[in-house]
Every structure is written in C-alpha cells, then in structure tokens.
C-alpha cells in the first residue's frame, strides 16, 4: 500500500495535460552539466575573478544595438546554461572595448573566442 | 622648574620617534607622552592633522571634522611632545630616522604613521576628471562643502545648481587596470554620506550611486545606507560606469550596465562625483602587500608591529592607514595600540 502511494505521487509530475508550458526559467543546478563550464575556466582561470560589475556590457558596441549582454552571457555559461549562447556570441564584433574596462583585468575579447570555440564544438 | 625639565629632556636620548602627524600619529604621541616616554613627532606638512583637515562632516554621525581635530589637538598640546613640522622622513630604521634636509634623529623605536595618499582620478581617463567640466572627486566635494558654508552655499561654490547627480564607487580601488587591487573601505560610506549632503542642499535633484558592491562595515553605516534610500530617496544602481562623455549641452553622458535588470543604461547628468580610493604612500623599503600598504607581523596580536627583519630585532611599529585603509576611529585605536607596543618594547630593552 505504502509503495503504491509513493509511486502515485511521483507520477503526478509526468501527467500529460495535453498542452505545453514555457520552458522552465529556473537554472536547475541539479541537472545542469558543468563540465563544459569547468573546461572553459581551466583554459581561462581569470574568469573566476569576475565580480559581475557589468562594465563589459556597459561599453559593448554590440550590446548597444542588440539584446547581446556579454556579462549575462558568460555568467550563464558558468552556470551551465549553454543553449543559444553560440548564436548570441555571433553578435560580438570583437572590438575589444570590454577588455579596456574590466576592473579584474580579464581578457574578455579572448573569452569571446574561447567561448565560441568551446560552444561551437557542441 | 620648566627650564630644568626642558634641560633634562635635552640630555636624555629621545625614546620614540613618531613619523606622520595625522590622527594616528598624534594619538600615538599623546599616549606615549602620557606614559612618560620622551617622544618626537615629525610631520611633513607645516601643520598637524593629515587628511581629516580637508574633510567636512564625518560619517557616520555628521560630526564636523574640525571638532574632532580640535579636541585631539588640545590633548596633544597639553603634553610635552617634541614636534618637528615641515620635516619629511626619507629613511627609517628602528634606531634612527633621516629627514629630507639630512638631519638624523636617533631613537630607540619608531612608529610609522605616514597614512595614505589620495588616488589621482586623472589616471582613470575614461571618467574625464580634469578633462570635462562638472567631474569632481569626493575629496573635491568635501572642500566645496566647506566653501559652501560661507556665502552662497554649495550652489555658489559649484557655480550652478545640479539637477541630476551621479556618484561612482570604487574609483581607483578594486581595479587591476590602475594596480589598485584593494578595497579602500571608506568610500562606500563616504558615497552614501555625500549623496545625503547633496540631497539636503539640492532637494529637487535626482541622485544615483553606481556601485559594484556596497560595503557598510561599521557601526551605524548600514543604518545610514537605509536612511539614504528611505528618507532621501537616493537611487542605488548596481553597475560600474564604463565611461563618461560630454554632451552638446555641456552635460555628461555616462554608461553602465544596470546589472540587476541586465540591460545597458545611459544617463545624462550635470554633476559626476568620483569616490576615489586610498592609495599607499612610500613603503620605506619595508614589506608590503600587493596594494603597497605596509604589512604588519600578523593581523592579530602583531597587527601594529612591523615584521622583524634580518639584522634588526623589532623596534618598528605601524599605526593607522599606513598598513591598510581604515576609518578615523580605527586609526585612532591603532595609535594607542602602537604606542603601548612601543612603550613595552623600549622598557624591555
Ligand atoms: C574622501 C575621504 C573621506 C573620508 N571621510 C571620513 C569620515 O567621514 N570619517 C572617517 O572616520 N574617516 C574618513 N576617511 C578616512 C580618514 O581620512 C582616515 O581614516 C584618516 O585620515 C587616517 O589617518 P592617518 O593618521 O592614518 O593618515 P593621514 O591622515 O594620511 O596622516 C598621515 C600624516 O603623515 C604625514 N606624512 C606622510 N609621509 C610622511 C613622511 N615621509 N614624513 C613625515 N610625515 C609624513 C602626512 O603629511 C600626514 O599628515 C575619509 C577618507 C577619504 C579618502
Ligand atoms: S569585443 Fe565583443 S563583447 Fe567586447 S565590447 Fe566588443 S562587441 Fe562587445
Ligand atoms: S567587466 Fe570584467 S569583472 Fe566586470 S562583469 Fe565584465 S568580465 Fe566581469
Ligand atoms: S569601500 Fe566601497 S567604494 Fe570603496 S573600494 Fe570598497 S567597495 Fe569600492
């Protein structure tokens, strides 16, 4: 009896309601695979020092014209959210302005190249 | 009697030299004199007090800086302390201090209280200090607040009435680009204090503080931050301003990311205040952190003691901001701590 009850409860999540809902907005840290993100950090450990100040986004040439947000993008990659990121990165013009601003001295322009290389392989 | 005492002073070797007459050095000298130690204070400038002589009202209580200085100076003047002003120390050893004019002062111990220097905002060219109109440092604003006390008020001192003001945190601090990796500790609360001072004088102005992190480490600081938000309607935007550029109508356009909404933000302002950090002064060849501030023996029981170096057995002590950014209260405390450590040291010798 007891077992059946439990399995019933588990199956609730799997009920087909006949219509879809938006993809969950939650960053599910239990599910996200950080292997790629860790590989990126291994190649550019300085990214770990980012303080999320947004200087790179503030000065970004591409960000002024499109919805490209470099600070948010590389933060999402570090959380294991890779979907659509490569396409986003195509908006970057590699102008390098972000690198002049970063208070942590991160080579943000090289980071764009690194991210594209890693995420493009996917 | 007085002459007798002066004479006997002269005949004795001086016991401790305090280098630097800011609040930390003055407090150290007072404490030593109270214990009957023969102390000499040397100060580079022609008068005592250091940086607080340039500040207006102090955080977190809006106490006039002049009041604090006057009270400290009164105590200083009541003691028998040999004072040498307009004298810069160029070389420091535990048993001697060499001055720029070549004089050598012999002693048994030295307290270094040479304080900090103000970051030169021109080094952050992208903010336009010294290039565009209406860009000020927090140190400039303290002087303007002073000036505004007489006559036409702050608007008179500025020459205009600002309608929109931005204050930027961490200028010359936490910035690898200018080799200032450390947090200057007092500029966040200074930014909150100055935002309130500005709002009191320009109630119709919109005021924005742009920050990377808000660090409210001291008693009453967090409360003041809350008051700035609640009572004075100061806006806090989390994002570092990347650059400022002049607009055709003589204002400044600033750019930042409003990181909490994830969108780039632009704003025209008619006053831009850079909350400049504390930078280390000369290190006299002593061990120092990457930031340049002198490193004490340890950060606990030896926090006012210089590390014993090869060939010396101690005898050097630190007080105040020479060893890290600190507020006035903390610098005063270190004056006492360093004086006690130096007094114990010369007694045991
Ligand atoms: C913009 C700003 C606002 C601030 N406002 C506040 C506030 O409201 N409340 C607060 O608690 N703190 C405030 N502070 C911090 C405060 O200024 C410091 O805590 C305090 O000045 C430290 O005192 P000090 O004696 O260590 O150093 P200093 O004030 O720097 O004094 C050092 C002294 O040593 C002298 N000197 C230096 N080198 C030599 C040498 N080689 N030979 C001889 N003499 C030398 C200098 O001329 C100076 O007089 C503020 C700081 C800044 C930057
Ligand atoms: S290099 Fe790319 S991310 Fe950096 S500022 Fe230029 S366009 Fe933006
Ligand atoms: S400028 Fe540097 S520290 Fe700031 S968010 Fe961008 S990468 Fe991070
Ligand atoms: S106290 Fe605040 S403004 Fe000053 S360096 Fe630290 S975080 Fe930046």
Coordinates of C-alpha atoms and ligand atoms in Angstrom, one line a residue:
Chain A
X1 CA 0.0 0.0 0.0
X2 CA 2.6 2.4 1.1
X3 CA 4.7 1.8 -2.0
X4 CA 1.9 2.4 -4.3
X5 CA 1.0 5.6 -2.7
X6 CA 4.6 6.9 -3.2
X7 CA 4.7 5.9 -6.8
X8 CA 1.4 7.7 -7.4
X9 CA 2.8 10.9 -6.1
X10 CA 5.9 10.6 -8.3
X11 CA 3.8 10.1 -11.3
X12 CA 2.0 13.4 -10.9
X13 CA 4.8 15.3 -12.5
X14 CA 4.6 13.1 -15.5
X15 CA 0.9 13.7 -16.2
X16 CA 0.2 14.8 -19.8
X17 CA -2.1 17.8 -19.5
X18 CA -2.4 18.0 -23.3
X19 CA -0.8 21.4 -23.6
X20 CA 2.7 22.7 -23.1
X21 CA 4.1 25.3 -20.8
X22 CA 7.1 27.6 -21.3
X23 CA 10.5 26.0 -20.8
X24 CA 11.3 26.3 -17.1
X25 CA 13.1 29.6 -16.3
X26 CA 14.8 28.1 -13.4
X27 CA 18.5 27.4 -13.5
X28 CA 18.4 23.9 -12.3
X29 CA 21.7 23.3 -10.7
X30 CA 20.8 19.7 -10.0
X31 CA 20.5 19.0 -13.7
X32 CA 23.0 21.4 -15.4
X33 CA 26.2 19.8 -16.6
X34 CA 29.1 22.0 -15.6
X35 CA 31.8 20.0 -17.4
X36 CA 32.0 22.5 -20.3
X37 CA 31.9 25.4 -18.0
X38 CA 34.8 23.9 -16.0
X39 CA 36.8 23.2 -19.1
X40 CA 36.4 26.9 -20.0
X41 CA 37.5 28.0 -16.6
X42 CA 40.5 25.7 -16.8
X43 CA 41.6 27.5 -20.0
X44 CA 40.9 30.9 -18.6
X45 CA 41.1 30.8 -14.8
X46 CA 40.9 34.6 -14.6
X47 CA 37.2 34.4 -15.5
X48 CA 36.7 33.1 -12.0
X49 CA 37.6 36.6 -10.7
X50 CA 34.7 38.3 -12.4
X51 CA 32.7 40.4 -10.0
X52 CA 29.8 40.9 -12.3
X53 CA 30.2 44.7 -12.4
X54 CA 28.7 44.9 -15.9
X55 CA 31.5 47.2 -17.2
X56 CA 31.9 44.9 -20.2
X57 CA 28.2 45.1 -21.1
X58 CA 28.1 48.9 -20.4
X59 CA 30.7 49.6 -23.0
X60 CA 29.9 46.9 -25.5
X61 CA 29.4 48.0 -29.1
X62 CA 27.1 45.1 -29.9
X63 CA 25.1 45.4 -26.7
X64 CA 24.1 49.0 -27.5
X65 CA 22.4 47.9 -30.7
X66 CA 21.1 44.4 -30.0
X67 CA 20.0 42.4 -26.9
X68 CA 23.5 41.0 -26.6
X69 CA 24.6 41.1 -22.9
X70 CA 28.1 39.8 -22.5
X71 CA 28.2 39.9 -18.7
X72 CA 25.0 37.9 -18.5
X73 CA 26.1 35.5 -21.2
X74 CA 29.4 34.5 -19.7
X75 CA 27.7 34.2 -16.3
X76 CA 25.0 31.9 -17.7
X77 CA 27.7 29.7 -19.3
X78 CA 29.3 29.4 -15.9
X79 CA 26.0 28.2 -14.5
X80 CA 25.9 25.5 -17.2
X81 CA 23.3 27.2 -19.5
X82 CA 24.7 26.8 -23.0
X83 CA 21.7 26.8 -25.2
X84 CA 21.7 29.6 -27.8
X85 CA 24.9 31.1 -26.5
X86 CA 27.0 30.4 -29.6
X87 CA 24.4 32.2 -31.7
X88 CA 24.4 35.1 -29.3
X89 CA 28.2 35.3 -29.5
X90 CA 28.0 35.9 -33.2
X91 CA 26.7 39.4 -32.4
X92 CA 30.1 40.3 -30.9
X93 CA 32.2 42.4 -33.3
X94 CA 35.5 41.6 -31.4
X95 CA 36.1 45.3 -31.0
X96 CA 37.8 44.7 -27.6
X97 CA 36.4 47.6 -25.8
X98 CA 35.2 45.4 -23.0
X99 CA 38.8 44.4 -22.3
X100 CA 39.7 48.1 -21.7
X101 CA 37.1 48.4 -19.0
X102 CA 37.2 45.2 -16.9
X103 CA 38.4 46.0 -13.4
X104 CA 39.6 42.4 -12.9
X105 CA 41.8 42.6 -16.0
X106 CA 40.1 39.7 -17.7
X107 CA 40.9 39.3 -21.4
X108 CA 37.2 39.5 -22.3
X109 CA 37.8 39.6 -26.0
X110 CA 39.8 36.3 -25.8
X111 CA 37.0 35.0 -23.7
X112 CA 34.6 35.5 -26.6
X113 CA 36.9 33.5 -28.9
X114 CA 37.3 30.8 -26.2
X115 CA 33.5 30.5 -25.7
X116 CA 32.9 30.3 -29.4
X117 CA 35.4 27.6 -29.8
X118 CA 34.1 25.5 -26.9
X119 CA 30.4 26.0 -27.6
X120 CA 30.8 25.6 -31.3
X121 CA 32.1 22.1 -30.9
X122 CA 28.9 21.2 -29.1
Chain B
X1 CA 61.5 74.4 37.0
X2 CA 60.2 74.5 33.5
X3 CA 63.7 75.2 32.2
X4 CA 65.1 72.4 34.4
X5 CA 62.7 70.0 32.8
X6 CA 63.5 71.1 29.3
X7 CA 67.2 70.7 30.0
X8 CA 66.8 67.2 31.4
X9 CA 64.8 66.3 28.3
X10 CA 67.7 67.5 26.1
X11 CA 70.2 65.5 28.0
X12 CA 68.2 62.3 27.5
X13 CA 68.1 60.5 24.3
X14 CA 64.8 60.6 22.7
X15 CA 63.0 57.3 23.1
X16 CA 60.4 57.1 20.3
X17 CA 60.0 58.9 17.1
X18 CA 56.5 59.0 15.5
X19 CA 56.6 59.7 11.8
X20 CA 53.5 61.3 10.5
X21 CA 51.1 63.7 12.3
X22 CA 47.7 62.5 11.1
X23 CA 45.2 61.3 13.7
X24 CA 47.0 58.0 14.2
X25 CA 50.4 59.6 14.8
X26 CA 49.0 62.4 17.0
X27 CA 47.2 59.8 19.1
X28 CA 50.3 57.6 19.4
X29 CA 52.4 60.6 20.5
X30 CA 49.8 61.6 23.1
X31 CA 49.6 58.0 24.5
X32 CA 53.4 57.8 24.8
X33 CA 53.7 61.2 26.5
X34 CA 51.0 60.1 29.0
X35 CA 53.2 57.2 29.9
X36 CA 56.2 59.5 30.4
X37 CA 58.0 58.3 27.3
X38 CA 60.1 61.0 25.6
X39 CA 58.6 61.3 22.1
X40 CA 59.3 63.3 19.0
X41 CA 56.6 63.7 16.3
X42 CA 57.7 64.6 12.8
X43 CA 55.3 65.9 10.2
X44 CA 56.0 66.5 6.5
X45 CA 53.5 69.4 6.2
X46 CA 53.6 72.6 8.1
X47 CA 50.7 71.6 10.3
X48 CA 49.3 68.5 12.0
X49 CA 46.1 66.5 11.3
X50 CA 46.7 64.8 8.0
X51 CA 43.7 64.2 5.7
X52 CA 41.0 65.0 8.2
X53 CA 41.9 68.6 7.9
X54 CA 40.3 68.5 4.4
X55 CA 37.1 66.7 5.4
X56 CA 33.9 68.4 6.1
X57 CA 31.4 66.4 8.2
X58 CA 32.4 62.9 9.1
X59 CA 30.5 59.7 8.6
X60 CA 28.6 58.1 10.2
X61 CA 27.4 60.9 12.6
X62 CA 28.0 64.1 10.5
X63 CA 30.3 65.4 13.3
X64 CA 32.4 68.3 11.9
X65 CA 35.9 67.0 11.2
X66 CA 37.2 70.3 12.7
X67 CA 35.7 69.4 16.1
X68 CA 37.5 66.0 16.2
X69 CA 40.7 67.7 15.2
X70 CA 40.4 70.5 17.7
X71 CA 39.8 68.0 20.6
X72 CA 42.7 65.9 19.6
X73 CA 45.0 68.9 19.2
X74 CA 44.0 70.2 22.6
X75 CA 45.2 67.0 24.2
X76 CA 48.3 67.0 22.0
X77 CA 49.2 70.5 23.1
X78 CA 48.8 69.7 26.8
X79 CA 51.7 67.2 26.7
X80 CA 55.4 67.5 26.5
X81 CA 55.9 66.3 22.9
X82 CA 58.8 67.5 20.7
X83 CA 57.2 68.5 17.4
X84 CA 59.1 69.0 14.2
X85 CA 56.9 70.1 11.3
X86 CA 57.8 70.7 7.6
X87 CA 60.1 67.7 8.0
X88 CA 59.8 64.7 5.8
X89 CA 61.3 61.3 6.8
X90 CA 63.2 59.8 3.9
X91 CA 64.8 56.8 5.6
X92 CA 63.5 54.9 8.6
X93 CA 65.4 52.4 10.8
X94 CA 64.4 51.2 14.3
X95 CA 67.1 53.4 15.8
X96 CA 67.2 56.4 13.5
X97 CA 65.1 58.5 11.2
X98 CA 66.7 60.5 8.5
X99 CA 64.9 63.7 7.3
X100 CA 65.0 65.2 3.8
X101 CA 67.2 68.0 5.0
X102 CA 69.8 65.5 6.1
X103 CA 69.2 65.6 9.9
X104 CA 69.3 62.3 11.6
X105 CA 67.2 61.7 14.7
X106 CA 68.4 58.9 16.9
X107 CA 65.9 56.9 18.9
X108 CA 65.1 53.6 20.5
X109 CA 61.9 52.8 18.5
X110 CA 59.9 54.3 15.6
X111 CA 56.1 54.4 15.0
X112 CA 55.3 54.8 11.3
X113 CA 52.0 56.7 10.9
X114 CA 52.5 58.2 7.4
X115 CA 49.0 57.4 6.3
X116 CA 47.7 57.1 2.8
X117 CA 47.6 59.1 -0.4
X118 CA 44.5 60.1 -2.4
X119 CA 44.2 58.2 -5.7
X120 CA 44.8 60.6 -8.7
X121 CA 41.5 60.4 -10.6
X122 CA 43.1 61.6 -13.8
X123 CA 44.5 58.1 -14.1
X124 CA 41.0 56.9 -14.9
X125 CA 40.8 58.9 -18.1
X126 CA 37.6 57.4 -19.2
X127 CA 35.8 59.3 -16.4
X128 CA 37.1 62.7 -17.7
X129 CA 38.4 64.1 -14.5
X130 CA 40.4 67.2 -15.4
X131 CA 39.2 66.9 -19.0
X132 CA 35.5 67.7 -18.7
X133 CA 33.5 70.2 -16.6
X134 CA 31.5 69.0 -13.6
X135 CA 33.6 66.0 -12.8
X136 CA 34.7 66.1 -9.1
X137 CA 36.4 63.7 -6.7
X138 CA 34.9 63.0 -3.3
X139 CA 37.9 65.0 -1.8
X140 CA 36.9 68.0 -4.0
X141 CA 33.4 67.7 -2.8
X142 CA 34.5 67.9 0.9
X143 CA 36.3 71.1 0.1
X144 CA 33.3 72.5 -1.8
X145 CA 31.0 71.7 1.2
X146 CA 33.4 73.7 3.3
X147 CA 33.4 76.6 0.9
X148 CA 29.6 76.4 0.7
X149 CA 29.3 77.1 4.4
X150 CA 30.1 80.7 3.8
X151 CA 28.1 82.8 1.4
X152 CA 26.1 81.3 -1.4
X153 CA 26.0 77.7 -0.2
X154 CA 27.1 74.7 -2.2
X155 CA 25.4 76.0 -5.4
X156 CA 27.6 79.1 -5.0
X157 CA 30.7 77.1 -4.6
X158 CA 29.9 75.0 -7.6
X159 CA 28.7 77.9 -9.7
X160 CA 25.5 76.0 -10.7
X161 CA 22.6 74.0 -9.3
X162 CA 22.7 70.4 -10.3
X163 CA 19.5 68.6 -11.2
X164 CA 20.9 65.2 -11.7
X165 CA 24.0 63.8 -10.0
X166 CA 25.8 60.5 -10.3
X167 CA 28.3 59.2 -7.7
X168 CA 30.6 56.4 -8.8
X169 CA 32.0 53.9 -6.2
X170 CA 35.4 52.2 -6.5
X171 CA 37.4 54.8 -8.5
X172 CA 41.0 53.8 -8.1
X173 CA 40.1 50.8 -5.9
X174 CA 39.4 47.2 -6.8
X175 CA 40.8 47.9 -10.2
X176 CA 43.7 45.9 -11.7
X177 CA 43.9 48.5 -14.5
X178 CA 45.5 51.0 -12.2
X179 CA 47.2 48.5 -10.0
X180 CA 44.9 49.2 -7.0
X181 CA 43.6 45.7 -6.2
X182 CA 42.4 46.5 -2.7
X183 CA 39.1 47.9 -1.4
X184 CA 39.5 51.3 0.2
X185 CA 36.9 50.6 2.8
X186 CA 35.7 54.1 3.5
X187 CA 34.5 55.2 0.1
X188 CA 31.2 53.3 0.1
X189 CA 30.1 55.0 3.3
X190 CA 31.6 58.3 2.1
X191 CA 29.4 58.0 -1.1
X192 CA 26.3 57.5 1.0
X193 CA 27.2 60.4 3.2
X194 CA 27.9 62.7 0.3
X195 CA 24.7 61.7 -1.5
X196 CA 22.8 62.7 1.6
X197 CA 24.7 66.0 1.9
X198 CA 23.9 66.7 -1.8
X199 CA 20.2 65.9 -1.4
X200 CA 20.0 68.2 1.7
X201 CA 21.3 71.0 -0.4
X202 CA 19.6 70.2 -3.7
X203 CA 16.3 68.5 -2.7
X204 CA 15.0 68.6 -6.3
X205 CA 18.0 66.8 -7.7
X206 CA 17.9 63.2 -8.6
X207 CA 20.9 61.3 -7.1
X208 CA 22.3 58.0 -8.3
X209 CA 25.0 55.9 -6.7
X210 CA 26.6 53.4 -9.1
X211 CA 28.3 50.6 -7.2
X212 CA 29.8 47.1 -7.6
X213 CA 29.2 46.0 -4.0
X214 CA 28.0 48.1 -1.1
X215 CA 30.3 47.7 1.9
X216 CA 28.9 49.0 5.1
X217 CA 31.3 47.6 7.7
X218 CA 31.0 50.0 10.6
X219 CA 28.6 50.9 13.4
X220 CA 25.7 52.9 12.1
X221 CA 26.8 52.6 8.4
X222 CA 24.1 50.2 7.3
X223 CA 21.5 52.4 9.0
X224 CA 22.8 55.4 7.1
X225 CA 22.5 53.5 3.8
X226 CA 18.9 52.6 4.6
X227 CA 18.2 56.2 5.5
X228 CA 19.7 57.4 2.2
X229 CA 17.3 55.1 0.4
X230 CA 14.2 55.7 2.6
X231 CA 14.4 59.3 3.7
X232 CA 16.5 60.9 1.0
X233 CA 15.3 58.8 -2.0
X234 CA 18.9 58.2 -3.2
X235 CA 18.9 55.6 -6.1
X236 CA 21.4 52.8 -6.0
X237 CA 22.2 51.2 -9.3
X238 CA 24.4 48.1 -9.3
X239 CA 26.8 48.5 -12.2
X240 CA 30.2 50.0 -12.8
X241 CA 30.2 53.1 -15.1
X242 CA 32.4 52.3 -18.1
X243 CA 32.9 55.9 -19.4
X244 CA 31.6 59.4 -19.4
X245 CA 31.5 61.7 -22.4
X246 CA 30.5 65.4 -22.7
X247 CA 27.1 66.2 -24.4
X248 CA 26.5 69.1 -26.7
X249 CA 24.7 71.0 -24.0
X250 CA 27.6 70.8 -21.6
X251 CA 26.4 67.9 -19.5
X252 CA 27.9 64.4 -19.2
X253 CA 26.6 61.2 -20.5
X254 CA 27.5 58.1 -18.5
X255 CA 27.2 54.5 -19.5
X256 CA 26.8 51.5 -17.2
X257 CA 25.0 48.2 -17.1
X258 CA 22.1 48.1 -14.8
X259 CA 23.2 44.6 -13.8
X260 CA 20.1 43.8 -11.8
X261 CA 17.8 44.3 -14.8
X262 CA 20.5 43.0 -17.2
X263 CA 20.3 46.0 -19.5
X264 CA 22.7 48.7 -20.6
X265 CA 21.9 52.1 -19.1
X266 CA 22.6 55.6 -20.3
X267 CA 22.1 58.8 -18.4
X268 CA 22.9 62.4 -18.7
X269 CA 24.0 64.2 -15.5
X270 CA 25.2 67.6 -14.7
X271 CA 27.4 66.6 -11.8
X272 CA 29.6 63.5 -11.6
X273 CA 31.4 62.6 -8.3
X274 CA 34.2 60.0 -8.3
X275 CA 34.5 58.3 -5.0
X276 CA 38.3 58.0 -5.0
X277 CA 40.2 55.4 -3.0
X278 CA 43.1 55.3 -0.7
X279 CA 46.5 54.6 -2.2
X280 CA 49.6 53.5 -0.4
X281 CA 52.3 56.1 0.2
X282 CA 56.1 55.3 0.2
X283 CA 57.0 51.9 1.8
X284 CA 60.5 52.8 3.1
X285 CA 61.7 49.5 1.8
X286 CA 59.5 47.6 4.3
X287 CA 57.5 44.5 3.5
X288 CA 54.2 45.5 1.9
X289 CA 51.1 43.9 0.3
X290 CA 50.4 44.0 -3.4
X291 CA 48.4 47.1 -2.8
X292 CA 51.5 48.8 -1.4
X293 CA 50.2 49.2 2.2
X294 CA 52.8 48.0 4.8
X295 CA 52.3 44.5 6.1
X296 CA 52.4 44.0 9.8
X297 CA 53.8 40.9 11.5
X298 CA 50.3 39.4 11.5
X299 CA 46.7 40.5 11.5
X300 CA 46.0 39.6 15.1
X301 CA 48.3 40.1 18.1
X302 CA 51.0 41.6 16.0
X303 CA 48.9 43.9 13.9
X304 CA 50.7 47.1 14.8
X305 CA 54.2 45.6 14.8
X306 CA 56.5 45.5 11.7
X307 CA 57.8 42.1 10.9
X308 CA 61.3 41.5 12.4
X309 CA 63.7 41.9 9.6
X310 CA 67.1 40.4 9.0
X311 CA 69.6 42.3 11.1
X312 CA 67.0 44.1 13.3
X313 CA 65.2 42.9 16.4
X314 CA 62.0 44.8 16.0
X315 CA 61.5 48.4 17.1
X316 CA 59.3 49.4 14.3
X317 CA 55.6 49.9 14.7
X318 CA 52.6 50.9 12.5
X319 CA 49.6 53.0 13.3
X320 CA 46.6 54.0 11.1
X321 CA 46.2 53.8 7.4
X322 CA 49.8 53.2 6.6
X323 CA 49.1 49.5 6.9
X324 CA 45.6 49.4 5.2
X325 CA 42.6 51.6 4.6
X326 CA 40.8 52.5 7.8
X327 CA 38.3 55.0 9.2
X328 CA 39.3 57.6 11.7
X329 CA 38.1 55.7 14.8
X330 CA 40.2 52.6 13.8
X331 CA 43.2 54.8 13.0
X332 CA 43.0 56.4 16.5
X333 CA 42.8 53.0 18.1
X334 CA 45.9 51.9 16.4
X335 CA 47.7 55.0 17.6
X336 CA 47.1 53.7 21.1
X337 CA 47.9 50.1 20.3
X338 CA 51.2 51.1 18.6
X339 CA 52.2 53.4 21.4
X340 CA 51.6 50.7 24.0
X341 CA 53.6 48.2 22.0
X342 CA 56.5 50.7 21.5
X343 CA 56.5 51.6 25.2
X344 CA 56.6 47.9 26.2
X345 CA 59.4 47.4 23.7
X346 CA 61.7 50.1 25.0
X347 CA 61.2 49.1 28.6
X348 CA 62.2 45.6 27.9
X349 CA 65.3 46.6 26.1
Ligands
LIG1 C1 37.3 61.2 0.7 C2 37.5 60.6 2.1 C3 36.6 60.9 3.1 C4 36.8 60.4 4.4 N1 35.9 60.7 5.4 C5 36.0 60.0 6.6 C6 34.9 60.2 7.6 O1 34.0 61.0 7.3 N2 35.0 59.5 8.7 C7 36.1 58.7 9.0 O2 36.1 58.0 10.0 N3 37.1 58.5 8.1 C8 37.1 59.2 6.9 N4 38.1 59.0 6.0 C9 39.3 58.2 6.4 C10 40.3 59.1 7.1 O3 40.7 60.1 6.2 C11 41.4 58.3 7.6 O4 41.0 57.3 8.5 C12 42.5 59.1 8.4 O5 42.8 60.3 7.7 C13 43.7 58.2 8.7 O6 44.6 58.9 9.4 P1 46.2 58.6 9.4 O7 46.8 59.3 10.5 O8 46.4 57.1 9.4 O9 46.7 59.1 8.0 P2 46.8 60.6 7.3 O10 45.6 61.4 7.6 O11 47.1 60.3 5.9 O12 48.0 61.3 8.0 C14 49.4 60.9 7.7 C15 50.3 62.1 8.0 O13 51.6 61.7 7.8 C16 52.3 62.7 7.1 N5 53.4 62.1 6.4 C17 53.3 61.3 5.3 N6 54.5 60.9 4.9 C18 55.4 61.5 5.8 C19 56.9 61.4 5.8 N7 57.6 60.7 5.0 N8 57.4 62.2 6.8 C20 56.7 62.9 7.7 N9 55.3 62.9 7.7 C21 54.7 62.2 6.7 C22 51.3 63.3 6.2 O14 51.6 64.6 5.8 C23 50.0 63.3 7.1 O15 49.9 64.4 7.9 C24 37.9 59.5 4.7 C25 38.8 59.2 3.6 C26 38.6 59.7 2.4 C27 39.6 59.4 1.3
LIG2 S1 34.6 42.6 -28.1 FE1 32.5 41.9 -28.4 S2 31.7 41.7 -26.2 FE2 33.6 43.0 -26.2 S3 32.8 45.1 -26.3 FE3 33.3 44.5 -28.4 S4 31.4 43.6 -29.2 FE4 31.1 43.7 -27.0
LIG3 S1 33.9 43.9 -16.8 FE1 35.1 42.1 -16.1 S2 34.5 41.9 -13.9 FE2 33.0 43.3 -14.8 S3 31.3 41.9 -15.4 FE3 32.7 42.1 -17.2 S4 34.1 40.4 -17.1 FE4 33.1 40.6 -15.1
LIG4 S1 34.5 50.8 0.2 FE1 33.0 50.5 -1.5 S2 33.6 52.2 -3.0 FE2 35.4 51.9 -1.6 S3 36.6 50.4 -2.7 FE3 35.4 49.2 -1.2 S4 33.6 48.6 -2.4 FE4 34.6 50.2 -3.6

